[in-house]
Amino acid sequence: MATVDIDLPHVKDDDSHHHGPAKGLGRWLYTTNHKDIGSMYLIFSLCMFMIGGMMALVIRAELFQPGLQLVEPGFFNQMTTMHGLIMVFGAVMPAFVGLANWMVPLQIGAPDMALPRMNNWSFWILPFAFLILLSSLFMPGGGPNFGWTFYAPLSTTYAPDSVTFFIFGVHIMGASSIMGAINIIATILNMRAPGMTMMKLPLFVWTWLITAFLLIAVMPVLAGVVTMMLMDIHFGTSFFNAAGGGDPVLFQHIFWFFGHPEVYIMILPAFGIISEIIPTFARKRLFGYSSMVYAVASIALLSFVVWAHHMFTVGMPLVGEVFFMFATMLIAVPTGVKVFNWIATMFRGSMTFETPMLFALAFVVLFTLGGFSGLMLAIAPADFQYHDTYFVVAHFHYVLVPGAIFSIMAAAYYWLPKWTGHVLNETMGKTHFWLSFVGVNLTFFPMHFVGLAGMPRRIPDYALQFADFNSMASVGAFIFGFSQLVFIYNVVQNVRAGQKATDRVWEGAHGLEWTVPSPAPYHTFSTPPKID
Amino acid sequence: MTKAMVLALSLFVLPAKADWQVNMTQGVTELSREIFDLHMLIFWICVVIGVAVFGVMFYSIFKHRKSKGAVAEHWHENTTVEVIWTVVPFVILISMAVPATATLINMYDTSEADVDIQVTGYQWKWRYQYLNEDIDFFSNLSTPRDEINNVQVKNSNYLLEVDKPLVIPVNKKVRFLITSNDVIHSWWVPNFAVKKDAIPGFVNESWVRVEEPGIYRGQCTELCGKEHGFMPIVVEVKAEADYARWVADQKAMKLISAGAASQNYAVADLIAKGEGVYNAACAGCHQVNGQGMPGAFPAITASAIATGPIQKHLDIVLNGKAGTAMQAFKQQLSAVDLAAVVTFQRNGLGNSVGDSIQPSAVQQ
């Protein structure tokens, strides 16, 4: 780990040699400033979250009652596919990259990201990727309709023509993610302030460092699998076509070799955020810092050897089933360590419950519920009954919505005063939290029941015995969806005006980001801080 | 008017057969009950861990809050505790893994079956071939479209009913050889705890020994295209004597249908019969009105094929079109049905070519 010896000319006023942000649209197009780029990622992610959310509401509206009411099945499939793709690649991942852009330099005492021009590029290709993806909905034959997991041959031989645009979009997103990851690794390894040793890094930085390695490892695999699809569709190869000597199951192995680390890419930074917030509001140091780091690292390593637990029903040999069952169960150990550590941090602390803490506490409880159903899914024989039912839908929405999304909300409430210089409206924040909390549970908890009772996922219409729980879930989804408007209103008000925030913002906050003024100046840590 | 009323009714009145099943079905086989027990075991383990962990958490949320004057302590490490809460979950997991593995080994033992049935997934229906008998048929959704479109009140087996169920004998080991003709499907009957993917080019194995006669229902559980939600599975488990009678009946019916193919039919009869066949086999893609879906499925109305030479039309229905969703219907429909549906497509759906084809001509 080479720590670069930063030897900058020391000037009295940090900002006197720098100019502030440029004026007009050019500021955003040409910016290389990590704070600008971070804001753009976050705004982009919020837009995608609303678009993906509207698609989810189309799905839930159709499923409110049995029978086909609003959309026809082909369009329903496009909605489930696009909802998944947009939420995963457009909402959750860019939100974490945005947070990393804002917070990693501030938390390690660096003046900016290591590769600022690439930073601009990796953001600006994203809107185009999603324009391409979304435009496919308006093409003849419709957009991608094969689920976000796009299993061949449904996504190759039997796909609509727009699949080529989907492939192109995925390529661009992958390139953006890889560049973002390289940038984050380079920043963390090379640009830490003197004295900021690896084992002093805030956990958000640690989890992102590990996440970035996961991204570099698996995004090329995704690029590979979509390229193989492209070859099958346009150039006559048969990678996934059994009739030509290929193997449709090979697709699933490659996809999940990417896909399983991908789901940890969407949760590890969340672990980091929660590990920042709980100590602040418990006014007590994080319990077991080093075991937290080791736990994240072991989860990341294990994520490479569990992929086939998504495929227990494809007819793997017995030995394969047993191996992937054991490996998957093993992940519960480091995940458990993390949950225990968070609770030990709260124990005998001095807690207060501001909005970020409420989201963090809900995260701990609801993510753990998602972890429990994950453990149940790991039991291969039982998985034959759970697989591809709403039980799975309930499971991954519990880890992604009150998991990843709640952590992003918590992070926004936690750091927004630092970004804008204004204190957030607590009443509105708490209203947003409680509406979201009730909405999320009303939406996803009943899905466990219909799943166990036998309702398959990705169907536009269902048998009558599933009707009551589905109506409940739909009501919950609309509550959750519309409660996000409270959040947006709150943020917009906060950016414009509000009570001035102090530099420390929260009484119990520790870390370099709280030593700079609120709002954080356009350039921070031009002179590296000294860490004792 | 009545249509609107029924629609309104179906939107606002809770369906008659609503129930609140919250747990996995126990099923009707030894294996399904074993799996149910595994499921409950892991569930209770999670409940106990959850109660303990969240108990401590809520205790500190109530006790250790600043508003109650709690002052934060300074400890932030304890190796003994950390080792304990790493090792204990590990031991719990091992105790879970052992029975799960035993069940898995049992599930994988497909040897010495009494009946072998090949199950093939098609977009969007199932085909059942009894390997030791000369029985081979397709099983389609039989729920009327009017129920799906909220024009008619839904019956209690809505979306879980087929025209021809799979029939198996009770207390015999039945082996399923599961494969697919087009995309990946998945064959699932919750009461049997059998769920296996149907993959083109591969044959997966699964088995069942059902202990009680009855009718068991399931659905396709792998997204397989537009009508994925509309390809149910119905299995009728019969006592041995009833099963033997059913097998004999199937053979007799086969002879009757062979006889039917050699007769001549009036064009009007063919068209009338063809409409039913069309709605069951073709309308999923080409739509009930024959307009298709632009960009995805071509229209039949005024299409070059349905208004062109009849032999070419028949050929595409018999053999499908490679590289598209158009399947080969040669195996799926009887000669009478094929002749009827081709005749209907040429003289219905807005087409009026005027010619027709007889079953005997289809057979050649």
Short mmCIF file of C-alpha atoms in Angstrom, two decimals, chain A residues 206-524:
data_model
loop_
_atom_site.label_atom_id
_atom_site.label_comp_id
_atom_site.label_asym_id
_atom_site.label_seq_id
_atom_site.Cartn_x
_atom_site.Cartn_y
_atom_site.Cartn_z
CA TRP A 206 -13.57 0.46 3.36
CA THR A 207 -16.81 -1.02 2.07
CA TRP A 208 -16.53 1.02 -1.12
CA LEU A 209 -12.93 -0.09 -1.67
CA ILE A 210 -14.05 -3.72 -1.51
CA THR A 211 -17.13 -3.02 -3.62
CA ALA A 212 -14.96 -1.40 -6.28
CA PHE A 213 -12.86 -4.56 -6.53
CA LEU A 214 -16.05 -6.58 -6.93
CA LEU A 215 -17.15 -4.23 -9.71
CA ILE A 216 -13.89 -4.58 -11.60
CA ALA A 217 -14.07 -8.33 -11.23
CA VAL A 218 -17.61 -8.87 -12.45
CA MET A 219 -18.66 -6.06 -14.78
CA PRO A 220 -16.46 -7.50 -17.55
CA VAL A 221 -18.24 -10.82 -17.04
CA LEU A 222 -21.55 -9.06 -17.67
CA ALA A 223 -20.08 -7.42 -20.74
CA GLY A 224 -18.93 -10.87 -21.87
CA VAL A 225 -22.30 -12.49 -21.47
CA VAL A 226 -24.17 -9.77 -23.35
CA THR A 227 -21.56 -9.91 -26.11
CA MET A 228 -22.11 -13.66 -26.41
CA MET A 229 -25.84 -12.89 -26.74
CA LEU A 230 -25.07 -10.35 -29.43
CA MET A 231 -23.03 -12.96 -31.33
CA ASP A 232 -25.83 -15.51 -31.01
CA ILE A 233 -28.42 -13.04 -32.25
CA HIS A 234 -26.54 -11.43 -35.12
CA PHE A 235 -23.50 -13.48 -36.05
CA GLY A 236 -24.77 -17.04 -36.09
CA THR A 237 -22.91 -18.41 -33.06
CA SER A 238 -24.57 -20.85 -30.69
CA PHE A 239 -23.19 -20.11 -27.24
CA PHE A 240 -26.61 -20.50 -25.64
CA ASN A 241 -28.43 -22.47 -28.31
CA ALA A 242 -28.56 -26.21 -27.65
CA ALA A 243 -29.55 -26.90 -31.24
CA GLY A 244 -26.19 -25.50 -32.37
CA GLY A 245 -24.15 -27.30 -29.69
CA GLY A 246 -24.43 -24.54 -27.10
CA ASP A 247 -25.89 -24.54 -23.63
CA PRO A 248 -28.70 -22.34 -22.25
CA VAL A 249 -27.56 -23.19 -18.70
CA LEU A 250 -24.12 -21.75 -19.48
CA PHE A 251 -25.86 -18.40 -19.78
CA GLN A 252 -27.17 -18.69 -16.24
CA HIS A 253 -23.77 -19.69 -14.85
CA ILE A 254 -22.08 -16.68 -16.45
CA PHE A 255 -24.91 -14.33 -15.58
CA TRP A 256 -24.96 -15.30 -11.90
CA PHE A 257 -21.19 -15.30 -11.66
CA PHE A 258 -21.70 -11.61 -12.35
CA GLY A 259 -25.09 -11.40 -10.65
CA HIS A 260 -24.28 -12.63 -7.20
CA PRO A 261 -21.32 -10.32 -6.56
CA GLU A 262 -23.58 -7.66 -8.10
CA VAL A 263 -26.12 -8.04 -5.31
CA TYR A 264 -23.31 -7.48 -2.80
CA ILE A 265 -22.20 -4.44 -4.79
CA MET A 266 -25.63 -3.10 -3.94
CA ILE A 267 -25.38 -3.86 -0.21
CA LEU A 268 -21.75 -3.48 0.92
CA PRO A 269 -21.70 0.36 0.65
CA ALA A 270 -24.98 0.27 2.59
CA PHE A 271 -23.16 -1.58 5.38
CA GLY A 272 -20.60 1.22 5.32
CA ILE A 273 -23.23 3.95 5.59
CA ILE A 274 -25.00 2.25 8.49
CA SER A 275 -21.66 1.76 10.24
CA GLU A 276 -21.14 5.55 10.03
CA ILE A 277 -24.61 6.56 11.19
CA ILE A 278 -25.23 4.24 14.14
CA PRO A 279 -22.08 5.34 16.09
CA THR A 280 -22.96 9.00 15.49
CA PHE A 281 -26.43 8.75 16.99
CA ALA A 282 -25.47 6.21 19.67
CA ARG A 283 -22.59 8.54 20.62
CA LYS A 284 -20.37 5.50 21.00
CA ARG A 285 -17.56 4.18 18.83
CA LEU A 286 -18.40 1.43 16.34
CA PHE A 287 -18.05 -1.94 18.04
CA GLY A 288 -15.49 -4.27 16.47
CA TYR A 289 -14.09 -2.04 13.72
CA SER A 290 -11.57 -4.58 12.49
CA SER A 291 -14.04 -7.48 12.54
CA MET A 292 -16.36 -5.26 10.46
CA VAL A 293 -13.63 -4.87 7.84
CA TYR A 294 -12.85 -8.59 7.83
CA ALA A 295 -16.55 -9.45 7.65
CA VAL A 296 -17.06 -7.27 4.56
CA ALA A 297 -13.97 -8.78 2.95
CA SER A 298 -15.16 -12.33 3.62
CA ILE A 299 -18.65 -11.59 2.31
CA ALA A 300 -17.03 -10.23 -0.86
CA LEU A 301 -14.81 -13.30 -1.29
CA LEU A 302 -17.66 -15.73 -0.60
CA SER A 303 -19.82 -13.91 -3.14
CA PHE A 304 -17.72 -15.46 -5.90
CA VAL A 305 -18.47 -19.05 -4.94
CA VAL A 306 -22.21 -19.05 -4.32
CA TRP A 307 -23.65 -18.04 -7.67
CA ALA A 308 -25.42 -21.31 -8.48
CA HIS A 309 -27.78 -21.00 -5.50
CA HIS A 310 -29.87 -18.99 -7.96
CA MET A 311 -30.03 -22.13 -10.08
CA PHE A 312 -30.95 -24.97 -7.72
CA THR A 313 -33.73 -26.07 -10.06
CA VAL A 314 -31.76 -26.22 -13.33
CA GLY A 315 -30.77 -29.81 -12.67
CA MET A 316 -27.25 -29.52 -11.31
CA PRO A 317 -25.53 -32.68 -10.08
CA LEU A 318 -26.07 -33.51 -6.40
CA VAL A 319 -22.51 -32.50 -5.47
CA GLY A 320 -23.04 -29.09 -7.03
CA GLU A 321 -26.25 -28.53 -5.09
CA VAL A 322 -24.60 -29.50 -1.82
CA PHE A 323 -21.52 -27.32 -2.42
CA PHE A 324 -23.52 -24.22 -3.29
CA MET A 325 -25.90 -24.80 -0.39
CA PHE A 326 -23.01 -24.97 2.12
CA ALA A 327 -21.15 -21.99 0.64
CA THR A 328 -24.30 -19.90 0.71
CA MET A 329 -25.11 -20.74 4.32
CA LEU A 330 -21.58 -19.73 5.23
CA ILE A 331 -22.31 -16.14 4.21
CA ALA A 332 -24.70 -15.92 7.15
CA VAL A 333 -21.69 -15.97 9.52
CA PRO A 334 -19.95 -12.69 8.51
CA THR A 335 -23.35 -11.06 7.88
CA GLY A 336 -24.39 -12.04 11.39
CA VAL A 337 -21.17 -10.54 12.77
CA LYS A 338 -22.07 -7.21 11.19
CA VAL A 339 -25.57 -7.16 12.67
CA PHE A 340 -24.25 -8.15 16.12
CA ASN A 341 -21.63 -5.40 15.94
CA TRP A 342 -24.21 -2.74 15.10
CA ILE A 343 -26.34 -3.80 18.03
CA ALA A 344 -23.31 -3.91 20.35
CA THR A 345 -22.57 -0.35 19.21
CA MET A 346 -26.03 0.77 20.33
CA PHE A 347 -25.79 -1.16 23.61
CA ARG A 348 -25.02 1.20 26.49
CA GLY A 349 -24.77 4.11 24.09
CA SER A 350 -26.67 7.36 24.41
CA MET A 351 -29.13 7.23 21.56
CA THR A 352 -31.16 9.88 19.81
CA PHE A 353 -33.46 9.24 16.88
CA GLU A 354 -33.06 11.81 14.15
CA THR A 355 -34.22 10.87 10.65
CA PRO A 356 -30.92 9.28 9.50
CA MET A 357 -30.90 7.10 12.61
CA LEU A 358 -34.50 6.02 12.06
CA PHE A 359 -33.63 4.85 8.55
CA ALA A 360 -30.51 3.13 9.88
CA LEU A 361 -32.42 1.28 12.59
CA ALA A 362 -35.10 0.21 10.11
CA PHE A 363 -32.26 -0.98 7.91
CA VAL A 364 -30.85 -3.20 10.64
CA VAL A 365 -34.20 -4.83 11.40
CA LEU A 366 -35.58 -5.19 7.88
CA PHE A 367 -32.30 -6.13 6.22
CA THR A 368 -31.93 -8.85 8.83
CA LEU A 369 -35.44 -10.11 7.96
CA GLY A 370 -34.27 -10.28 4.34
CA GLY A 371 -31.20 -12.14 5.59
CA PHE A 372 -33.38 -14.69 7.36
CA SER A 373 -35.39 -15.42 4.23
CA GLY A 374 -32.05 -15.62 2.41
CA LEU A 375 -30.94 -18.29 4.82
CA MET A 376 -34.15 -20.20 4.19
CA LEU A 377 -33.58 -19.93 0.43
CA ALA A 378 -30.10 -21.36 0.86
CA ILE A 379 -31.55 -24.71 1.98
CA ALA A 380 -31.53 -26.36 -1.44
CA PRO A 381 -34.40 -28.86 -0.93
CA ALA A 382 -36.65 -26.15 0.50
CA ASP A 383 -35.59 -23.87 -2.34
CA PHE A 384 -37.42 -26.18 -4.73
CA GLN A 385 -40.59 -24.85 -3.12
CA TYR A 386 -39.44 -21.22 -2.85
CA HIS A 387 -37.64 -20.79 -6.17
CA ASP A 388 -39.19 -18.27 -8.59
CA THR A 389 -42.14 -17.58 -6.31
CA TYR A 390 -43.11 -14.36 -4.58
CA PHE A 391 -41.15 -15.59 -1.56
CA VAL A 392 -38.01 -14.77 -3.55
CA VAL A 393 -39.51 -11.43 -4.60
CA ALA A 394 -40.17 -10.65 -0.92
CA HIS A 395 -36.62 -11.72 0.01
CA PHE A 396 -34.71 -9.58 -2.45
CA HIS A 397 -36.97 -6.59 -2.04
CA TYR A 398 -36.39 -6.73 1.72
CA VAL A 399 -32.64 -6.57 1.22
CA LEU A 400 -32.83 -4.00 -1.57
CA VAL A 401 -35.59 -1.59 -0.54
CA PRO A 402 -35.39 -1.31 3.24
CA GLY A 403 -31.79 -2.46 2.71
CA ALA A 404 -29.99 -0.58 -0.03
CA ILE A 405 -32.61 2.17 -0.61
CA PHE A 406 -33.12 2.92 3.10
CA SER A 407 -29.34 3.18 3.54
CA ILE A 408 -29.20 5.67 0.66
CA MET A 409 -32.03 7.67 2.25
CA ALA A 410 -30.23 7.56 5.58
CA ALA A 411 -27.04 8.76 3.89
CA ALA A 412 -28.88 11.60 2.17
CA TYR A 413 -30.44 12.80 5.43
CA TYR A 414 -27.11 12.36 7.22
CA TRP A 415 -24.83 14.20 4.80
CA LEU A 416 -27.21 16.61 3.09
CA PRO A 417 -26.61 19.38 5.68
CA LYS A 418 -22.91 19.10 4.87
CA TRP A 419 -23.62 19.40 1.16
CA THR A 420 -26.13 22.25 1.26
CA GLY A 421 -25.29 23.96 4.54
CA HIS A 422 -28.88 23.78 5.73
CA VAL A 423 -30.48 21.73 8.46
CA LEU A 424 -33.19 19.43 7.12
CA ASN A 425 -36.78 19.70 8.25
CA GLU A 426 -37.05 16.91 10.86
CA THR A 427 -40.85 16.72 10.85
CA MET A 428 -40.93 16.13 7.13
CA GLY A 429 -38.04 13.68 7.42
CA LYS A 430 -39.84 11.67 10.08
CA THR A 431 -43.08 11.74 8.07
CA HIS A 432 -41.17 10.42 5.09
CA PHE A 433 -39.61 7.71 7.22
CA TRP A 434 -42.81 6.44 8.81
CA LEU A 435 -44.77 6.48 5.55
CA SER A 436 -41.93 4.61 3.83
CA PHE A 437 -41.62 2.15 6.70
CA VAL A 438 -45.32 1.29 6.70
CA GLY A 439 -45.47 1.28 2.89
CA VAL A 440 -42.49 -1.02 2.47
CA ASN A 441 -43.72 -3.58 4.96
CA LEU A 442 -47.26 -3.52 3.66
CA THR A 443 -45.92 -4.09 0.16
CA PHE A 444 -43.36 -6.78 0.73
CA PHE A 445 -44.38 -8.69 3.85
CA PRO A 446 -47.53 -10.24 2.30
CA MET A 447 -45.37 -11.39 -0.62
CA HIS A 448 -43.81 -13.99 1.71
CA PHE A 449 -47.27 -15.46 2.24
CA VAL A 450 -48.42 -15.61 -1.39
CA GLY A 451 -45.02 -16.99 -2.35
CA LEU A 452 -45.23 -19.82 0.16
CA ALA A 453 -48.82 -20.44 -0.86
CA GLY A 454 -47.60 -21.00 -4.42
CA MET A 455 -47.75 -17.79 -6.45
CA PRO A 456 -45.01 -17.70 -9.14
CA ARG A 457 -43.21 -14.44 -9.81
CA ARG A 458 -43.40 -12.42 -13.05
CA ILE A 459 -47.04 -13.21 -13.80
CA PRO A 460 -49.56 -10.52 -14.80
CA ASP A 461 -52.55 -12.41 -13.45
CA TYR A 462 -53.03 -14.93 -10.68
CA ALA A 463 -55.34 -17.49 -9.13
CA LEU A 464 -58.04 -16.25 -6.79
CA GLN A 465 -56.57 -17.45 -3.50
CA PHE A 466 -53.74 -14.91 -3.83
CA ALA A 467 -56.09 -11.94 -4.26
CA ASP A 468 -56.25 -10.46 -0.75
CA PHE A 469 -52.53 -10.29 -0.07
CA ASN A 470 -51.94 -8.86 -3.53
CA SER A 471 -54.39 -6.02 -2.93
CA MET A 472 -52.59 -5.25 0.33
CA ALA A 473 -49.22 -5.21 -1.41
CA SER A 474 -50.54 -2.85 -4.08
CA VAL A 475 -51.88 -0.41 -1.50
CA GLY A 476 -48.53 -0.50 0.29
CA ALA A 477 -46.64 0.13 -2.95
CA PHE A 478 -48.63 3.28 -3.64
CA ILE A 479 -48.07 4.54 -0.09
CA PHE A 480 -44.34 3.90 -0.42
CA GLY A 481 -44.15 5.39 -3.91
CA PHE A 482 -45.96 8.61 -3.11
CA SER A 483 -44.20 9.11 0.23
CA GLN A 484 -41.01 9.71 -1.78
CA LEU A 485 -42.54 13.01 -2.90
CA VAL A 486 -42.21 14.19 0.72
CA PHE A 487 -38.49 13.42 0.48
CA ILE A 488 -38.09 15.29 -2.81
CA TYR A 489 -39.98 18.31 -1.47
CA ASN A 490 -37.87 18.28 1.67
CA VAL A 491 -34.61 18.13 -0.30
CA VAL A 492 -35.61 20.88 -2.72
CA GLN A 493 -36.60 23.15 0.17
CA ASN A 494 -33.33 22.31 1.90
CA VAL A 495 -31.17 23.16 -1.08
CA ARG A 496 -32.90 26.52 -1.45
CA ALA A 497 -33.06 27.68 2.14
CA GLY A 498 -33.29 26.60 5.73
CA GLN A 499 -31.68 27.00 9.09
CA LYS A 500 -27.88 27.20 8.82
CA ALA A 501 -26.15 23.94 9.72
CA THR A 502 -23.12 23.86 11.98
CA ASP A 503 -19.88 22.35 10.71
CA ARG A 504 -20.31 19.26 12.85
CA VAL A 505 -24.05 19.08 12.07
CA TRP A 506 -24.72 16.12 14.41
CA GLU A 507 -23.64 16.17 18.02
CA GLY A 508 -22.01 12.73 17.92
CA ALA A 509 -20.44 12.95 14.46
CA HIS A 510 -16.76 12.09 14.02
CA GLY A 511 -14.61 12.06 10.94
CA LEU A 512 -12.83 14.41 8.56
CA GLU A 513 -15.95 15.39 6.62
CA TRP A 514 -17.25 17.21 9.70
CA THR A 515 -14.11 19.34 10.04
CA VAL A 516 -14.80 21.32 6.86
CA PRO A 517 -17.38 24.12 6.83
CA SER A 518 -21.06 23.52 5.99
CA PRO A 519 -21.73 23.71 3.11
CA ALA A 520 -18.47 22.10 2.09
CA PRO A 521 -16.52 24.61 -0.04
CA TYR A 522 -16.05 23.83 -3.74
CA HIS A 523 -12.47 22.76 -3.00
CA THR A 524 -11.61 21.04 0.24
#
